[in-house]
Short mmCIF file of N, CA and C in Angstrom, two decimals:
data_model
loop_
_atom_site.label_atom_id
_atom_site.label_comp_id
_atom_site.label_asym_id
_atom_site.label_seq_id
_atom_site.Cartn_x
_atom_site.Cartn_y
_atom_site.Cartn_z
N TYR U 38 -8.26 -9.07 -0.09
CA TYR U 38 -8.46 -7.66 -0.37
C TYR U 38 -9.79 -7.18 0.17
N GLU U 39 -10.81 -7.99 -0.07
CA GLU U 39 -12.13 -7.58 0.39
C GLU U 39 -12.20 -7.50 1.91
N GLN U 40 -11.46 -8.34 2.60
CA GLN U 40 -11.43 -8.26 4.06
C GLN U 40 -10.85 -6.91 4.50
N SER U 41 -9.90 -6.40 3.76
CA SER U 41 -9.33 -5.08 4.07
C SER U 41 -10.39 -4.00 3.91
N MET U 42 -11.24 -4.13 2.89
CA MET U 42 -12.32 -3.17 2.69
C MET U 42 -13.28 -3.20 3.88
N GLU U 43 -13.54 -4.39 4.39
CA GLU U 43 -14.42 -4.53 5.55
C GLU U 43 -13.80 -3.91 6.80
N GLU U 44 -12.48 -4.01 6.95
CA GLU U 44 -11.81 -3.38 8.08
C GLU U 44 -11.95 -1.86 8.01
N ILE U 45 -11.80 -1.32 6.80
CA ILE U 45 -11.97 0.13 6.63
C ILE U 45 -13.42 0.50 6.92
N ASP U 46 -14.37 -0.32 6.48
CA ASP U 46 -15.79 -0.09 6.79
C ASP U 46 -15.99 0.09 8.29
N SER U 47 -15.37 -0.77 9.09
CA SER U 47 -15.59 -0.70 10.54
C SER U 47 -15.00 0.58 11.12
N VAL U 48 -13.87 1.03 10.60
CA VAL U 48 -13.28 2.29 11.08
C VAL U 48 -14.17 3.46 10.68
N VAL U 49 -14.65 3.46 9.44
CA VAL U 49 -15.54 4.53 8.97
C VAL U 49 -16.81 4.56 9.82
N ALA U 50 -17.40 3.41 10.08
CA ALA U 50 -18.61 3.35 10.90
C ALA U 50 -18.35 3.89 12.30
N ASP U 51 -17.20 3.56 12.88
CA ASP U 51 -16.85 4.06 14.21
C ASP U 51 -16.71 5.57 14.19
N LEU U 52 -16.04 6.11 13.18
CA LEU U 52 -15.89 7.56 13.09
C LEU U 52 -17.24 8.25 12.96
N LYS U 53 -18.11 7.70 12.13
CA LYS U 53 -19.44 8.29 11.97
C LYS U 53 -20.24 8.21 13.26
N SER U 54 -20.11 7.10 14.00
CA SER U 54 -20.84 6.95 15.26
C SER U 54 -20.37 7.97 16.30
N ARG U 55 -19.16 8.47 16.12
CA ARG U 55 -18.63 9.47 17.05
C ARG U 55 -18.79 10.88 16.51
N GLY U 56 -19.59 11.02 15.42
CA GLY U 56 -19.94 12.35 14.94
C GLY U 56 -19.21 12.85 13.72
N ALA U 57 -18.32 12.07 13.14
CA ALA U 57 -17.61 12.52 11.94
C ALA U 57 -18.61 12.73 10.81
N THR U 58 -18.50 13.87 10.14
CA THR U 58 -19.41 14.17 9.05
C THR U 58 -18.73 14.15 7.69
N LYS U 59 -17.42 14.18 7.68
CA LYS U 59 -16.66 14.08 6.44
C LYS U 59 -15.66 12.94 6.59
N ILE U 60 -15.62 12.08 5.59
CA ILE U 60 -14.71 10.93 5.63
C ILE U 60 -13.79 10.97 4.41
N VAL U 61 -12.50 11.00 4.70
CA VAL U 61 -11.47 10.87 3.68
C VAL U 61 -10.69 9.62 4.03
N VAL U 62 -10.54 8.73 3.08
CA VAL U 62 -9.78 7.51 3.31
C VAL U 62 -8.45 7.67 2.59
N GLY U 63 -7.37 7.45 3.33
CA GLY U 63 -6.06 7.61 2.74
C GLY U 63 -5.09 6.56 3.23
N GLY U 64 -4.00 6.46 2.54
CA GLY U 64 -2.97 5.53 2.93
C GLY U 64 -1.67 5.78 2.20
N HIS U 65 -0.64 5.13 2.69
CA HIS U 65 0.70 5.23 2.12
C HIS U 65 1.11 3.86 1.58
N SER U 66 1.72 3.83 0.42
CA SER U 66 2.24 2.61 -0.19
C SER U 66 1.10 1.63 -0.48
N ILE U 67 1.14 0.43 0.12
CA ILE U 67 0.05 -0.53 -0.12
C ILE U 67 -1.25 -0.01 0.50
N GLY U 68 -1.12 0.85 1.51
CA GLY U 68 -2.31 1.49 2.09
C GLY U 68 -2.98 2.44 1.11
N ALA U 69 -2.18 3.07 0.25
CA ALA U 69 -2.75 3.93 -0.79
C ALA U 69 -3.54 3.08 -1.79
N ASN U 70 -3.00 1.89 -2.09
CA ASN U 70 -3.72 0.97 -2.97
C ASN U 70 -5.07 0.62 -2.34
N ALA U 71 -5.08 0.31 -1.05
CA ALA U 71 -6.33 -0.04 -0.37
C ALA U 71 -7.29 1.15 -0.33
N ALA U 72 -6.78 2.34 -0.09
CA ALA U 72 -7.65 3.53 -0.08
C ALA U 72 -8.31 3.73 -1.44
N LEU U 73 -7.53 3.57 -2.48
CA LEU U 73 -8.06 3.70 -3.84
C LEU U 73 -9.12 2.63 -4.11
N GLY U 74 -8.85 1.41 -3.68
CA GLY U 74 -9.82 0.33 -3.83
C GLY U 74 -11.10 0.61 -3.07
N TYR U 75 -10.95 1.19 -1.88
CA TYR U 75 -12.12 1.51 -1.07
C TYR U 75 -12.98 2.57 -1.77
N GLY U 76 -12.32 3.57 -2.31
CA GLY U 76 -13.04 4.62 -3.02
C GLY U 76 -13.76 4.12 -4.26
N ALA U 77 -13.27 3.03 -4.83
CA ALA U 77 -13.93 2.44 -6.00
C ALA U 77 -15.14 1.61 -5.62
N ARG U 78 -15.25 1.27 -4.33
CA ARG U 78 -16.31 0.35 -3.88
C ARG U 78 -17.34 1.00 -2.98
N ARG U 79 -17.06 2.18 -2.46
CA ARG U 79 -17.96 2.79 -1.48
C ARG U 79 -18.38 4.19 -1.91
N ASP U 80 -19.61 4.50 -1.62
CA ASP U 80 -20.16 5.84 -1.89
C ASP U 80 -20.02 6.72 -0.66
N GLY U 81 -20.21 8.02 -0.86
CA GLY U 81 -20.31 8.95 0.26
C GLY U 81 -19.01 9.39 0.87
N LEU U 82 -17.90 9.20 0.19
CA LEU U 82 -16.61 9.64 0.72
C LEU U 82 -16.33 11.07 0.28
N ASN U 83 -15.63 11.81 1.12
CA ASN U 83 -15.28 13.19 0.78
C ASN U 83 -13.93 13.30 0.11
N GLY U 84 -13.21 12.19 0.01
CA GLY U 84 -11.94 12.21 -0.69
C GLY U 84 -11.17 10.91 -0.50
N ILE U 85 -10.23 10.72 -1.41
CA ILE U 85 -9.30 9.60 -1.35
C ILE U 85 -7.90 10.20 -1.43
N LEU U 86 -7.03 9.78 -0.52
CA LEU U 86 -5.67 10.27 -0.46
C LEU U 86 -4.71 9.10 -0.67
N ALA U 87 -3.97 9.13 -1.76
CA ALA U 87 -3.03 8.06 -2.11
C ALA U 87 -1.61 8.62 -2.06
N ILE U 88 -0.88 8.27 -1.00
CA ILE U 88 0.48 8.79 -0.80
C ILE U 88 1.48 7.72 -1.20
N ALA U 89 2.33 8.05 -2.16
CA ALA U 89 3.35 7.12 -2.68
C ALA U 89 2.75 5.74 -2.92
N PRO U 90 1.72 5.68 -3.77
CA PRO U 90 1.04 4.39 -3.99
C PRO U 90 2.02 3.30 -4.41
N GLY U 91 1.92 2.22 -3.71
CA GLY U 91 2.74 1.06 -4.02
C GLY U 91 1.83 -0.12 -4.29
N HIS U 92 2.43 -1.22 -4.57
CA HIS U 92 1.70 -2.44 -4.86
C HIS U 92 0.93 -2.27 -6.17
N VAL U 93 1.61 -2.57 -7.26
CA VAL U 93 1.06 -2.36 -8.60
C VAL U 93 0.92 -3.69 -9.34
N PRO U 94 -0.03 -4.53 -8.93
CA PRO U 94 -0.14 -5.84 -9.55
C PRO U 94 -0.48 -5.79 -11.04
N GLY U 95 -1.03 -4.68 -11.50
CA GLY U 95 -1.37 -4.55 -12.92
C GLY U 95 -0.18 -4.18 -13.80
N ASN U 96 0.99 -4.02 -13.20
CA ASN U 96 2.19 -3.64 -13.95
C ASN U 96 2.98 -4.90 -14.32
N ASP U 97 3.24 -5.08 -15.62
CA ASP U 97 3.94 -6.28 -16.09
C ASP U 97 5.32 -6.45 -15.46
N ASP U 98 6.07 -5.36 -15.32
CA ASP U 98 7.40 -5.45 -14.72
C ASP U 98 7.32 -5.95 -13.27
N TYR U 99 6.32 -5.50 -12.56
CA TYR U 99 6.11 -5.93 -11.18
C TYR U 99 5.86 -7.43 -11.14
N GLN U 100 5.01 -7.91 -12.03
CA GLN U 100 4.70 -9.34 -12.06
C GLN U 100 5.93 -10.17 -12.43
N LEU U 101 6.76 -9.64 -13.32
CA LEU U 101 7.99 -10.36 -13.68
C LEU U 101 8.93 -10.49 -12.48
N MET U 102 8.99 -9.45 -11.66
CA MET U 102 9.84 -9.51 -10.46
C MET U 102 9.32 -10.57 -9.48
N LEU U 103 8.04 -10.87 -9.58
CA LEU U 103 7.41 -11.87 -8.70
C LEU U 103 7.31 -13.23 -9.37
N ASP U 104 7.95 -13.39 -10.50
CA ASP U 104 7.89 -14.63 -11.28
C ASP U 104 6.45 -15.04 -11.58
N ASN U 105 5.59 -14.04 -11.73
CA ASN U 105 4.17 -14.29 -12.03
C ASN U 105 3.56 -15.31 -11.08
N ASP U 106 3.90 -15.21 -9.81
CA ASP U 106 3.38 -16.15 -8.81
C ASP U 106 1.85 -16.14 -8.73
N TYR U 107 1.23 -15.04 -9.16
CA TYR U 107 -0.23 -15.00 -9.12
C TYR U 107 -0.82 -16.13 -9.97
N GLN U 108 -0.11 -16.54 -11.03
CA GLN U 108 -0.61 -17.62 -11.88
C GLN U 108 -0.68 -18.94 -11.10
N ARG U 109 0.32 -19.18 -10.28
CA ARG U 109 0.32 -20.39 -9.46
C ARG U 109 -0.83 -20.33 -8.44
N ALA U 110 -1.02 -19.17 -7.85
CA ALA U 110 -2.13 -19.01 -6.90
C ALA U 110 -3.46 -19.20 -7.62
N GLN U 111 -3.58 -18.66 -8.82
CA GLN U 111 -4.81 -18.80 -9.60
C GLN U 111 -5.09 -20.27 -9.92
N GLU U 112 -4.05 -20.99 -10.30
CA GLU U 112 -4.21 -22.42 -10.58
C GLU U 112 -4.69 -23.17 -9.34
N MET U 113 -4.14 -22.82 -8.19
CA MET U 113 -4.56 -23.46 -6.95
C MET U 113 -6.03 -23.17 -6.66
N VAL U 114 -6.42 -21.91 -6.82
CA VAL U 114 -7.82 -21.53 -6.57
C VAL U 114 -8.75 -22.28 -7.53
N GLU U 115 -8.38 -22.30 -8.81
CA GLU U 115 -9.21 -22.98 -9.81
C GLU U 115 -9.30 -24.49 -9.56
N ALA U 116 -8.29 -25.05 -8.91
CA ALA U 116 -8.29 -26.48 -8.60
C ALA U 116 -8.97 -26.77 -7.26
N GLY U 117 -9.60 -25.75 -6.67
CA GLY U 117 -10.29 -25.94 -5.40
C GLY U 117 -9.36 -25.95 -4.20
N LYS U 118 -8.14 -25.41 -4.38
CA LYS U 118 -7.15 -25.41 -3.31
C LYS U 118 -6.85 -23.99 -2.81
N GLY U 119 -7.83 -23.11 -2.91
CA GLY U 119 -7.64 -21.72 -2.52
C GLY U 119 -7.36 -21.51 -1.05
N GLU U 120 -7.78 -22.45 -0.21
CA GLU U 120 -7.55 -22.32 1.23
C GLU U 120 -6.20 -22.92 1.64
N GLU U 121 -5.51 -23.57 0.72
CA GLU U 121 -4.19 -24.13 1.03
C GLU U 121 -3.14 -23.03 0.98
N THR U 122 -2.11 -23.20 1.82
CA THR U 122 -1.04 -22.21 1.85
C THR U 122 0.13 -22.67 1.00
N ALA U 123 0.89 -21.69 0.56
CA ALA U 123 2.12 -21.94 -0.20
C ALA U 123 2.99 -20.70 -0.05
N ASP U 124 4.26 -20.84 -0.41
CA ASP U 124 5.15 -19.68 -0.40
C ASP U 124 4.98 -18.92 -1.72
N PHE U 125 4.70 -17.63 -1.59
CA PHE U 125 4.52 -16.75 -2.75
C PHE U 125 5.45 -15.56 -2.60
N LYS U 126 5.89 -15.04 -3.73
CA LYS U 126 6.82 -13.91 -3.74
C LYS U 126 6.10 -12.58 -3.55
N ASP U 127 6.83 -11.68 -2.89
CA ASP U 127 6.41 -10.30 -2.75
C ASP U 127 7.65 -9.45 -2.95
N ILE U 128 7.45 -8.20 -3.28
CA ILE U 128 8.57 -7.28 -3.40
C ILE U 128 8.12 -5.94 -2.85
N ASN U 129 9.00 -5.36 -2.03
CA ASN U 129 8.70 -4.08 -1.42
C ASN U 129 9.95 -3.22 -1.54
N GLN U 130 9.87 -2.20 -2.37
CA GLN U 130 11.01 -1.31 -2.60
C GLN U 130 12.27 -2.09 -2.96
N LYS U 131 12.13 -2.96 -3.93
CA LYS U 131 13.19 -3.78 -4.50
C LYS U 131 13.67 -4.89 -3.56
N GLU U 132 13.06 -5.04 -2.41
CA GLU U 132 13.42 -6.09 -1.47
C GLU U 132 12.46 -7.26 -1.64
N ALA U 133 12.98 -8.37 -2.11
CA ALA U 133 12.16 -9.56 -2.33
C ALA U 133 12.00 -10.35 -1.04
N SER U 134 10.85 -10.96 -0.91
CA SER U 134 10.60 -11.84 0.23
C SER U 134 9.57 -12.89 -0.18
N ASP U 135 9.48 -13.93 0.61
CA ASP U 135 8.47 -14.96 0.40
C ASP U 135 7.51 -14.93 1.57
N TRP U 136 6.23 -15.12 1.26
CA TRP U 136 5.19 -15.15 2.27
C TRP U 136 4.42 -16.44 2.14
N ASN U 137 4.16 -17.08 3.25
CA ASN U 137 3.35 -18.29 3.24
C ASN U 137 1.91 -17.86 3.47
N LEU U 138 1.12 -17.92 2.41
CA LEU U 138 -0.26 -17.42 2.44
C LEU U 138 -1.21 -18.40 1.79
N LYS U 139 -2.49 -18.26 2.11
CA LYS U 139 -3.51 -18.99 1.38
C LYS U 139 -3.51 -18.48 -0.06
N ALA U 140 -3.67 -19.38 -0.99
CA ALA U 140 -3.63 -19.02 -2.41
C ALA U 140 -4.67 -17.95 -2.73
N ARG U 141 -5.89 -18.07 -2.20
CA ARG U 141 -6.94 -17.10 -2.51
C ARG U 141 -6.61 -15.70 -1.98
N VAL U 142 -5.92 -15.65 -0.84
CA VAL U 142 -5.53 -14.36 -0.27
C VAL U 142 -4.47 -13.71 -1.15
N TYR U 143 -3.46 -14.48 -1.51
CA TYR U 143 -2.41 -13.94 -2.38
C TYR U 143 -3.02 -13.45 -3.69
N LEU U 144 -3.88 -14.27 -4.28
CA LEU U 144 -4.48 -13.91 -5.56
C LEU U 144 -5.29 -12.62 -5.45
N SER U 145 -5.98 -12.43 -4.33
CA SER U 145 -6.80 -11.23 -4.18
C SER U 145 -5.97 -9.96 -4.21
N TRP U 146 -4.72 -10.03 -3.80
CA TRP U 146 -3.85 -8.86 -3.80
C TRP U 146 -2.95 -8.77 -5.03
N PHE U 147 -2.65 -9.90 -5.68
CA PHE U 147 -1.63 -9.89 -6.73
C PHE U 147 -2.14 -10.18 -8.14
N ASP U 148 -3.39 -10.54 -8.30
CA ASP U 148 -3.93 -10.77 -9.64
C ASP U 148 -3.92 -9.45 -10.41
N PRO U 149 -3.26 -9.37 -11.57
CA PRO U 149 -3.18 -8.11 -12.29
C PRO U 149 -4.54 -7.56 -12.71
N GLN U 150 -5.53 -8.43 -12.85
CA GLN U 150 -6.88 -7.98 -13.20
C GLN U 150 -7.82 -8.02 -11.99
N GLY U 151 -7.27 -8.27 -10.82
CA GLY U 151 -8.06 -8.47 -9.62
C GLY U 151 -8.42 -7.19 -8.89
N PRO U 152 -8.90 -7.33 -7.68
CA PRO U 152 -9.41 -6.19 -6.93
C PRO U 152 -8.37 -5.16 -6.52
N ALA U 153 -7.09 -5.49 -6.56
CA ALA U 153 -6.04 -4.54 -6.16
C ALA U 153 -5.44 -3.78 -7.34
N SER U 154 -6.00 -3.93 -8.53
CA SER U 154 -5.49 -3.21 -9.69
C SER U 154 -5.76 -1.71 -9.53
N MET U 155 -4.71 -0.93 -9.40
CA MET U 155 -4.89 0.51 -9.19
C MET U 155 -5.51 1.18 -10.42
N LYS U 156 -5.16 0.72 -11.61
CA LYS U 156 -5.77 1.31 -12.81
C LYS U 156 -7.28 1.10 -12.81
N LYS U 157 -7.70 -0.13 -12.52
CA LYS U 157 -9.13 -0.43 -12.49
C LYS U 157 -9.83 0.35 -11.38
N ASN U 158 -9.21 0.41 -10.22
CA ASN U 158 -9.83 1.11 -9.10
C ASN U 158 -9.90 2.61 -9.32
N SER U 159 -8.88 3.17 -9.92
CA SER U 159 -8.89 4.60 -10.22
C SER U 159 -10.03 4.93 -11.18
N THR U 160 -10.18 4.12 -12.20
CA THR U 160 -11.26 4.32 -13.17
C THR U 160 -12.63 4.18 -12.51
N ALA U 161 -12.73 3.30 -11.52
CA ALA U 161 -14.01 3.00 -10.87
C ALA U 161 -14.31 3.88 -9.66
N LEU U 162 -13.45 4.87 -9.36
CA LEU U 162 -13.76 5.77 -8.24
C LEU U 162 -15.16 6.34 -8.43
N ARG U 163 -15.88 6.45 -7.33
CA ARG U 163 -17.23 6.99 -7.40
C ARG U 163 -17.18 8.43 -7.89
N PRO U 164 -18.00 8.77 -8.87
CA PRO U 164 -18.05 10.16 -9.33
C PRO U 164 -18.35 11.09 -8.15
N GLY U 165 -17.69 12.22 -8.13
CA GLY U 165 -17.87 13.18 -7.05
C GLY U 165 -16.89 12.99 -5.91
N THR U 166 -16.00 12.00 -6.02
CA THR U 166 -15.00 11.75 -4.98
C THR U 166 -13.66 12.30 -5.44
N PRO U 167 -13.18 13.37 -4.83
CA PRO U 167 -11.87 13.91 -5.23
C PRO U 167 -10.73 12.98 -4.80
N LEU U 168 -9.68 13.00 -5.60
CA LEU U 168 -8.51 12.16 -5.38
C LEU U 168 -7.26 13.03 -5.30
N MET U 169 -6.48 12.82 -4.25
CA MET U 169 -5.14 13.40 -4.19
C MET U 169 -4.15 12.26 -4.26
N TRP U 170 -3.18 12.39 -5.18
CA TRP U 170 -2.16 11.38 -5.41
C TRP U 170 -0.81 12.06 -5.22
N VAL U 171 0.00 11.55 -4.33
CA VAL U 171 1.31 12.14 -4.03
C VAL U 171 2.39 11.14 -4.42
N ASP U 172 3.28 11.55 -5.30
CA ASP U 172 4.44 10.73 -5.69
C ASP U 172 5.71 11.43 -5.22
N GLY U 173 6.71 10.64 -4.85
CA GLY U 173 8.03 11.18 -4.54
C GLY U 173 8.89 11.12 -5.79
N VAL U 174 9.60 12.18 -6.08
CA VAL U 174 10.43 12.23 -7.27
C VAL U 174 11.52 11.16 -7.25
N LYS U 175 11.91 10.72 -6.06
CA LYS U 175 12.94 9.69 -5.93
C LYS U 175 12.35 8.33 -5.55
N ASP U 176 11.06 8.17 -5.78
CA ASP U 176 10.37 6.93 -5.41
C ASP U 176 10.48 5.92 -6.54
N PHE U 177 11.13 4.81 -6.26
CA PHE U 177 11.29 3.75 -7.24
C PHE U 177 9.93 3.22 -7.72
N SER U 178 8.94 3.22 -6.86
CA SER U 178 7.64 2.64 -7.23
C SER U 178 6.71 3.63 -7.92
N ALA U 179 7.09 4.90 -7.99
CA ALA U 179 6.22 5.90 -8.64
C ALA U 179 6.07 5.58 -10.12
N LYS U 180 4.85 5.52 -10.56
CA LYS U 180 4.58 5.20 -11.97
C LYS U 180 4.17 6.44 -12.76
N GLY U 181 4.01 7.56 -12.09
CA GLY U 181 3.67 8.80 -12.77
C GLY U 181 2.18 9.05 -12.90
N LYS U 182 1.89 10.25 -13.27
CA LYS U 182 0.52 10.75 -13.38
C LYS U 182 -0.35 9.91 -14.30
N TYR U 183 0.23 9.39 -15.35
CA TYR U 183 -0.57 8.71 -16.36
C TYR U 183 -0.81 7.23 -16.05
N TYR U 184 -0.18 6.70 -15.02
CA TYR U 184 -0.36 5.28 -14.70
C TYR U 184 -1.80 5.00 -14.26
N ALA U 185 -2.29 5.73 -13.28
CA ALA U 185 -3.65 5.48 -12.80
C ALA U 185 -4.37 6.77 -12.42
N PHE U 186 -3.65 7.80 -11.99
CA PHE U 186 -4.29 9.04 -11.55
C PHE U 186 -5.17 9.62 -12.66
N GLU U 187 -4.66 9.67 -13.86
CA GLU U 187 -5.40 10.26 -14.97
C GLU U 187 -6.66 9.47 -15.32
N SER U 188 -6.77 8.24 -14.85
CA SER U 188 -7.96 7.42 -15.11
C SER U 188 -9.11 7.75 -14.19
N ALA U 189 -8.85 8.48 -13.13
CA ALA U 189 -9.90 8.81 -12.16
C ALA U 189 -10.93 9.74 -12.79
N PRO U 190 -12.19 9.64 -12.35
CA PRO U 190 -13.19 10.58 -12.84
C PRO U 190 -12.75 12.02 -12.55
N ALA U 191 -13.02 12.90 -13.48
CA ALA U 191 -12.63 14.30 -13.31
C ALA U 191 -13.33 14.90 -12.10
N HIS U 192 -12.60 15.71 -11.37
CA HIS U 192 -13.15 16.44 -10.23
C HIS U 192 -12.29 17.69 -10.06
N PRO U 193 -12.89 18.84 -9.81
CA PRO U 193 -12.09 20.06 -9.69
C PRO U 193 -11.08 20.02 -8.54
N LYS U 194 -11.28 19.14 -7.58
CA LYS U 194 -10.35 19.08 -6.45
C LYS U 194 -9.37 17.91 -6.56
N ASN U 195 -9.36 17.20 -7.70
CA ASN U 195 -8.33 16.19 -7.91
C ASN U 195 -6.98 16.89 -7.92
N ALA U 196 -5.98 16.25 -7.33
CA ALA U 196 -4.64 16.85 -7.28
C ALA U 196 -3.59 15.76 -7.42
N TYR U 197 -2.66 16.01 -8.32
CA TYR U 197 -1.49 15.14 -8.46
C TYR U 197 -0.28 15.98 -8.07
N VAL U 198 0.46 15.50 -7.08
CA VAL U 198 1.58 16.27 -6.53
C VAL U 198 2.83 15.39 -6.54
N VAL U 199 3.95 15.97 -6.96
CA VAL U 199 5.24 15.31 -6.88
C VAL U 199 6.07 16.08 -5.86
N VAL U 200 6.57 15.35 -4.86
CA VAL U 200 7.37 15.98 -3.81
C VAL U 200 8.81 15.52 -3.93
N ASP U 201 9.70 16.31 -3.35
CA ASP U 201 11.12 16.00 -3.39
C ASP U 201 11.44 14.98 -2.30
N GLY U 202 11.02 13.76 -2.56
CA GLY U 202 11.24 12.72 -1.57
C GLY U 202 11.26 11.36 -2.22
N ASN U 203 11.38 10.35 -1.36
CA ASN U 203 11.37 8.97 -1.84
C ASN U 203 10.09 8.29 -1.34
N HIS U 204 10.04 7.01 -1.47
CA HIS U 204 8.84 6.28 -1.09
C HIS U 204 8.54 6.43 0.41
N GLY U 205 9.56 6.28 1.22
CA GLY U 205 9.36 6.28 2.67
C GLY U 205 9.04 7.64 3.26
N ASN U 206 9.62 8.70 2.70
CA ASN U 206 9.39 10.01 3.31
C ASN U 206 8.39 10.88 2.55
N ALA U 207 7.72 10.32 1.56
CA ALA U 207 6.72 11.09 0.81
C ALA U 207 5.63 11.67 1.71
N PRO U 208 5.16 10.95 2.74
CA PRO U 208 4.13 11.56 3.61
C PRO U 208 4.64 12.84 4.31
N ILE U 209 5.88 12.81 4.76
CA ILE U 209 6.45 13.98 5.44
C ILE U 209 6.72 15.10 4.44
N LYS U 210 7.32 14.73 3.31
CA LYS U 210 7.66 15.74 2.31
C LYS U 210 6.41 16.39 1.70
N GLY U 211 5.31 15.66 1.71
CA GLY U 211 4.09 16.18 1.11
C GLY U 211 3.07 16.73 2.10
N LYS U 212 3.47 16.84 3.37
CA LYS U 212 2.47 17.19 4.39
C LYS U 212 1.80 18.54 4.16
N LYS U 213 2.53 19.55 3.71
CA LYS U 213 1.91 20.87 3.48
C LYS U 213 0.85 20.78 2.39
N GLU U 214 1.18 20.10 1.30
CA GLU U 214 0.23 19.96 0.20
C GLU U 214 -0.97 19.11 0.62
N ILE U 215 -0.71 18.06 1.40
CA ILE U 215 -1.79 17.18 1.86
C ILE U 215 -2.74 17.95 2.78
N ILE U 216 -2.18 18.67 3.74
CA ILE U 216 -3.02 19.44 4.67
C ILE U 216 -3.83 20.49 3.93
N ALA U 217 -3.21 21.19 2.98
CA ALA U 217 -3.93 22.21 2.21
C ALA U 217 -5.08 21.57 1.41
N TRP U 218 -4.83 20.40 0.82
CA TRP U 218 -5.87 19.72 0.06
C TRP U 218 -7.02 19.31 0.97
N LEU U 219 -6.69 18.72 2.12
CA LEU U 219 -7.71 18.30 3.07
C LEU U 219 -8.55 19.48 3.54
N LYS U 220 -7.91 20.59 3.85
CA LYS U 220 -8.65 21.78 4.30
C LYS U 220 -9.54 22.35 3.21
N GLY U 221 -9.18 22.09 1.95
CA GLY U 221 -9.96 22.61 0.82
C GLY U 221 -11.17 21.74 0.44
N LEU U 222 -11.33 20.61 1.11
CA LEU U 222 -12.45 19.73 0.78
C LEU U 222 -13.75 20.22 1.41
#
């Protein structure tokens, strides 16, 4: 997870070196999770945009669908085997798959109390950073306004929007609201 934050750092630095004066970090699905995590760790952002946030390791139902594989990864890390690979479960829009990953990498994304917890990251957003959260009304992964959005620090430009779409088309269905929010920053 932290390596993802470093990748975003390099993009932000590149944009600033080319004259960007306002930085909004956004993403869709697991990218929304990363954007939220970035906003919890970095100062000086003009906004965080979370479109159809997916990847909810802090949700018990999500962990049950993964057979709590994070526990196996945690045991491996605690036993000094964090660099060893194993097959771990993932689920994306009800589609299960196995990934062969280093235990420490899997744990960084799937530990319910770890760095990818959207509830923790929403609460830890830097004060003064507005958040836009877009959910699709037909999105299986949508957890609603009270899951993590309401945990964000208050800001007059925070916006929670529900669009008539699903997980995959939420960016398109929400484009008018997203553009209006961005222009209002």
